[in-house]
PDB file of C-alpha atoms in Angstrom:
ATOM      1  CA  UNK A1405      52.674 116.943  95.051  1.00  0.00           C
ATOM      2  CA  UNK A1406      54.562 113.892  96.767  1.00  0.00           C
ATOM      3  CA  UNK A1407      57.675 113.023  95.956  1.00  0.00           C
ATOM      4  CA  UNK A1408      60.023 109.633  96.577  1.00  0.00           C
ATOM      5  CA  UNK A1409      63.093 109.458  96.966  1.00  0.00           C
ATOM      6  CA  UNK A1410      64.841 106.268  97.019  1.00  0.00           C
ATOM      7  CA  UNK A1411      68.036 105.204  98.863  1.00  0.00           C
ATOM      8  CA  UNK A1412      70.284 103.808  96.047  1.00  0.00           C
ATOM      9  CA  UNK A1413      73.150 102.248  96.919  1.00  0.00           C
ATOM     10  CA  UNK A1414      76.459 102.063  94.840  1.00  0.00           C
ATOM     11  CA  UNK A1415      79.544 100.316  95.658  1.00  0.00           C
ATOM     12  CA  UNK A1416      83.014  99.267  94.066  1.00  0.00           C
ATOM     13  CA  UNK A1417      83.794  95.506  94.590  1.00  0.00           C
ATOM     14  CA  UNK A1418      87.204  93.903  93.541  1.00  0.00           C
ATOM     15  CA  UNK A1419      87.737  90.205  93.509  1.00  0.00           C
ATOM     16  CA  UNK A1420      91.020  87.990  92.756  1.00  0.00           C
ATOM     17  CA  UNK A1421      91.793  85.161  90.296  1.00  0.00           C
ATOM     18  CA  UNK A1422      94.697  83.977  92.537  1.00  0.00           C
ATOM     19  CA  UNK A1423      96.896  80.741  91.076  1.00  0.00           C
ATOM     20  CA  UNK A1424      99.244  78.669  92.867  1.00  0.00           C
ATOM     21  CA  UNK A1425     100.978  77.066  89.945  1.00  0.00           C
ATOM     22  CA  UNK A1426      98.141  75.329  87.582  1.00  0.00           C
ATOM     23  CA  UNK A1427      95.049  75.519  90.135  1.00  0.00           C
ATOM     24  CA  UNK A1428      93.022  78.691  91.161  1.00  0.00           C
ATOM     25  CA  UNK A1429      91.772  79.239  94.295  1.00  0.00           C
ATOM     26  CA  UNK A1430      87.496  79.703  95.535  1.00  0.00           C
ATOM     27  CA  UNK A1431      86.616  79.838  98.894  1.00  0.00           C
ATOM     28  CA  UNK A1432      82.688  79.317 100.419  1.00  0.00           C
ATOM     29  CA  UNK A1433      80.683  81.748 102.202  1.00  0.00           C
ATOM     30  CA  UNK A1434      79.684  80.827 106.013  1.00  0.00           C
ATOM     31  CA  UNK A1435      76.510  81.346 107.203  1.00  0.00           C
ATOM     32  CA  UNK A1436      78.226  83.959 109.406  1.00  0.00           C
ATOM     33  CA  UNK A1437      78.912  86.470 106.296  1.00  0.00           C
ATOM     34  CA  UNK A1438      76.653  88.428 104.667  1.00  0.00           C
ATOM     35  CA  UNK A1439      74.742  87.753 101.341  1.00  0.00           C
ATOM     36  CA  UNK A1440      74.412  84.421 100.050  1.00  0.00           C
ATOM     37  CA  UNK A1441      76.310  81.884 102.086  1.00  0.00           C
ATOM     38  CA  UNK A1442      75.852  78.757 100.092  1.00  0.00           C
ATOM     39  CA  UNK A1443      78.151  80.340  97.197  1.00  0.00           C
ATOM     40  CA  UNK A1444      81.320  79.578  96.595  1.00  0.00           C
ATOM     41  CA  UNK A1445      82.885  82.686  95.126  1.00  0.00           C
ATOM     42  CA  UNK A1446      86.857  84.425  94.407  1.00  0.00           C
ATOM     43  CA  UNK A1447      88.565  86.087  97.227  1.00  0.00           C
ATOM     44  CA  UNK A1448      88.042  90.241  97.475  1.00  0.00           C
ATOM     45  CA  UNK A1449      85.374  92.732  98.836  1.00  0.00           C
ATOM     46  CA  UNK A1450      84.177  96.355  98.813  1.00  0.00           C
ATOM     47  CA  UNK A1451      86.644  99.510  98.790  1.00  0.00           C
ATOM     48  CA  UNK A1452      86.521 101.719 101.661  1.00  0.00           C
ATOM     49  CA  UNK A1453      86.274 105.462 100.974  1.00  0.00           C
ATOM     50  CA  UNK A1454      89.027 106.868 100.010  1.00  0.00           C
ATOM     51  CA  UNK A1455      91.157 103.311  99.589  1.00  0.00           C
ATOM     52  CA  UNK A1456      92.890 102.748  96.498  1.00  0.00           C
ATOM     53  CA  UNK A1457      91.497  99.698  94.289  1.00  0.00           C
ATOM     54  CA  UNK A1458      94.676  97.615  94.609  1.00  0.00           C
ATOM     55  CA  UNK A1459      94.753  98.326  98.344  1.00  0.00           C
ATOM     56  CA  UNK A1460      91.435  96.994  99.071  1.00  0.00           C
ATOM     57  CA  UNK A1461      92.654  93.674  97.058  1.00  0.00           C
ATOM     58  CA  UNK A1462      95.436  93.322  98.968  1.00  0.00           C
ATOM     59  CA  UNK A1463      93.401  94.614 102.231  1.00  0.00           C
ATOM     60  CA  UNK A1464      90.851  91.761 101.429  1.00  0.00           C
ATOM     61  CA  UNK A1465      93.365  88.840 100.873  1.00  0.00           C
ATOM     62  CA  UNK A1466      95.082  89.573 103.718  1.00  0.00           C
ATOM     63  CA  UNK A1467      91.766  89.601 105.566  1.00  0.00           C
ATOM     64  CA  UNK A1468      89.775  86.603 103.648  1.00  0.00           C
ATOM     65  CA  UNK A1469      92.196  84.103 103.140  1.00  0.00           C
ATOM     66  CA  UNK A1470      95.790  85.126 104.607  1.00  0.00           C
ATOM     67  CA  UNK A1471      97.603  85.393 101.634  1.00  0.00           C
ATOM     68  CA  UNK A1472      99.566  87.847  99.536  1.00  0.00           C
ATOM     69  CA  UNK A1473      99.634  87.570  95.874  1.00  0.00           C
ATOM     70  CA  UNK A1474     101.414  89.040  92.764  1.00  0.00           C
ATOM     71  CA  UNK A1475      98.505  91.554  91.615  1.00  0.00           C
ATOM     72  CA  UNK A1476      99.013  90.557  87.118  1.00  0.00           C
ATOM     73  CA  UNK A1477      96.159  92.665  85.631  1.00  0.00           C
ATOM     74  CA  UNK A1478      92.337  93.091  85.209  1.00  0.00           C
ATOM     75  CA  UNK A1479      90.578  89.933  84.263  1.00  0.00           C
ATOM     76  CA  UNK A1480      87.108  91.696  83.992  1.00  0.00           C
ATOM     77  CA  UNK A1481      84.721  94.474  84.736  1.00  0.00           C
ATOM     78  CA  UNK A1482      81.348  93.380  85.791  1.00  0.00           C
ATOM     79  CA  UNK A1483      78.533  94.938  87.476  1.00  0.00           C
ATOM     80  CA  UNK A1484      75.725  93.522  89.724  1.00  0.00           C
ATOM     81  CA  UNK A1485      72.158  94.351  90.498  1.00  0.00           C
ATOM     82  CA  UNK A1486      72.397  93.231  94.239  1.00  0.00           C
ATOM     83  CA  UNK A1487      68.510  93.809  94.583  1.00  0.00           C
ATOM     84  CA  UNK A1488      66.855  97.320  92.945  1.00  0.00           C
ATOM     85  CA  UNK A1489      68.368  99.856  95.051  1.00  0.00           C
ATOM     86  CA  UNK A1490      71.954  98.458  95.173  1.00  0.00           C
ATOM     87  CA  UNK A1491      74.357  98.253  92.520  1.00  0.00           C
ATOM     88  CA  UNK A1492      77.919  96.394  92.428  1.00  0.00           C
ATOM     89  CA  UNK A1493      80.509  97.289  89.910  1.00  0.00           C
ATOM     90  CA  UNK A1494      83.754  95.244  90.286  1.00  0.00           C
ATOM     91  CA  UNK A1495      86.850  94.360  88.608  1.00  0.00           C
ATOM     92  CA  UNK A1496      88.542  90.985  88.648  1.00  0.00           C
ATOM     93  CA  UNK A1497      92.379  90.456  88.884  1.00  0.00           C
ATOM     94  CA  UNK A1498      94.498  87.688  87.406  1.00  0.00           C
ATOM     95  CA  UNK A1499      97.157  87.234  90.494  1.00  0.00           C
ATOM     96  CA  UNK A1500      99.303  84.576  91.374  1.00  0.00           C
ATOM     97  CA  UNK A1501     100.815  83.553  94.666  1.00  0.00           C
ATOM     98  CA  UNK A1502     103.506  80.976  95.944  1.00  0.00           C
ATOM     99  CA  UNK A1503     101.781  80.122  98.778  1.00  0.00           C
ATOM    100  CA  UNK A1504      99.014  77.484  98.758  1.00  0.00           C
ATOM    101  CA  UNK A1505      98.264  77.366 102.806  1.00  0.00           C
ATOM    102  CA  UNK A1506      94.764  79.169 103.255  1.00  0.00           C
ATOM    103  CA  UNK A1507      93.773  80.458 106.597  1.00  0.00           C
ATOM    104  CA  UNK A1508      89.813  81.220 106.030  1.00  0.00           C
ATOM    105  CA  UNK A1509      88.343  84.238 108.323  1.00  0.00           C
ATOM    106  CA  UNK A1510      84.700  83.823 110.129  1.00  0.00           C
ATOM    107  CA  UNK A1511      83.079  84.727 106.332  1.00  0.00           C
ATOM    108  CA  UNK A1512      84.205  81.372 104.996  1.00  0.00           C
ATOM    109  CA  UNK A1513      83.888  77.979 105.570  1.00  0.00           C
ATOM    110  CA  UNK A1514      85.900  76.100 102.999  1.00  0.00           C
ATOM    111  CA  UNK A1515      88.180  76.419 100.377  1.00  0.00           C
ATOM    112  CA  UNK A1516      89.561  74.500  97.486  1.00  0.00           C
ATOM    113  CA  UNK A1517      92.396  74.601  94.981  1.00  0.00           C
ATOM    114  CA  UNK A1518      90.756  73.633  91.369  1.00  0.00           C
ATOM    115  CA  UNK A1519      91.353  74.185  87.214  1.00  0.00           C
ATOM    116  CA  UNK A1520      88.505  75.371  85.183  1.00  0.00           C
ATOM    117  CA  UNK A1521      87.176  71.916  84.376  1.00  0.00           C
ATOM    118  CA  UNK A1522      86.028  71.627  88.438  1.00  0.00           C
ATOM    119  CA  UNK A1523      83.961  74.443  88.187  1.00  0.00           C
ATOM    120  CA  UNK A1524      80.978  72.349  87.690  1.00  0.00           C
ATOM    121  CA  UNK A1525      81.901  70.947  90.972  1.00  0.00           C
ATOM    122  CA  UNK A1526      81.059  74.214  92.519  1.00  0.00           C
ATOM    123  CA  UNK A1527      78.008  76.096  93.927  1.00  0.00           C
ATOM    124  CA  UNK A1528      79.511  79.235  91.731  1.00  0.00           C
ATOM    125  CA  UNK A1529      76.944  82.154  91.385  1.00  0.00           C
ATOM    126  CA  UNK A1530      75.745  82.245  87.853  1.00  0.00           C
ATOM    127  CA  UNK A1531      76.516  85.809  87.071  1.00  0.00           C
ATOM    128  CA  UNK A1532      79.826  84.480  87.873  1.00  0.00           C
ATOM    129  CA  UNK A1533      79.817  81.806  85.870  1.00  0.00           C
ATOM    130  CA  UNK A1534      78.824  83.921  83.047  1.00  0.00           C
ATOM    131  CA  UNK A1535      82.204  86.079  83.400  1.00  0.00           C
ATOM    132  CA  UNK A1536      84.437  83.284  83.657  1.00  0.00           C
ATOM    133  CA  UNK A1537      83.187  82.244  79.897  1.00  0.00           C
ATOM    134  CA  UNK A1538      84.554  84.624  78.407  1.00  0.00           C
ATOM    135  CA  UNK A1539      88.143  84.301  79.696  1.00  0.00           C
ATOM    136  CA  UNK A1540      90.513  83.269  77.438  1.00  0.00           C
ATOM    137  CA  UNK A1541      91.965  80.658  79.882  1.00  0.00           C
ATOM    138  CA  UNK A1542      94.815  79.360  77.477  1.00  0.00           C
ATOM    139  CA  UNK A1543      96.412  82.875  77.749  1.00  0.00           C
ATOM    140  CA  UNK A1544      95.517  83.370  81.655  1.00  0.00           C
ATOM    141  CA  UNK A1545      97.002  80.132  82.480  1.00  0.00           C
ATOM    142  CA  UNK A1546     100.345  81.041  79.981  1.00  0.00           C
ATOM    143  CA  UNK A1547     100.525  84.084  82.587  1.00  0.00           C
ATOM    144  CA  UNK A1548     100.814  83.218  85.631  1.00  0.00           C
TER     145      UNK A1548
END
């Protein structure tokens, strides 16, 4: 009898919602990060082992875009078949900043500073898209 064993993959992702007054900010992928680089996407990354989950956000804004932010609360919990052996789960955060001076690291190429109605504007993954839908914006943007 043959058996296979497959090498599934599981990681924890978090990602930030981070507003400088009425405008949110997305940054693109370069061609020098990995996964899809002609996506623009929300700041954040994988946890570490043994990292807390706020940590890594902070860890990962410091690291993507050079900012620090006001951490407000969970805007989602999403998960993402990354092909069949690899799973993402990840939580967006609703965070706010005073800051609106981006310095990009090698994984991005541009950034931009937009409201929900220039999302259309934007090569934004679908599964993304699909999250953002649900927000209840009126009460996101009343937050921060």
């Amino acid at each position: 009898m043959m058996y296979m064993i497959r090498d599934n993959r599981f990681y924890i992702a978090v990602k930030a919602v981070i507003f400088h007054k009425e405008k949110f900010l997305v940054i693109k992928r370069s061609n020098m990060a990995r996964g899809d680089h002609y996506y623009w996407e929300f700041p954040g990354g994988r946890l570490e082992f043994g990292e807390s989950v706020l940590d890594t956000l902070n860890r990962e804004l410091r690291e993507e875009v050079s900012i620090s932010a006001d951490i407000i609360r969970p805007l989602s919990i999403w998960n993402f078949m990354k092909n069949k052996n690899t799973e993402i789960v990840g939580i967006t955060y609703l965070c706010k900043t005073d800051v609106d001076k981006v310095k990009l690291s090698f994984e991005h190429e541009k950034y931009a500073w937009i409201t929900k109605e220039d999302l259309s504007k934007y090569n934004i993954h679908p599964s993304v898209l699909s999250d953002i839908s649900t927000w209840d914006w009126e009460n996101i943007v009343g937050e921060v």
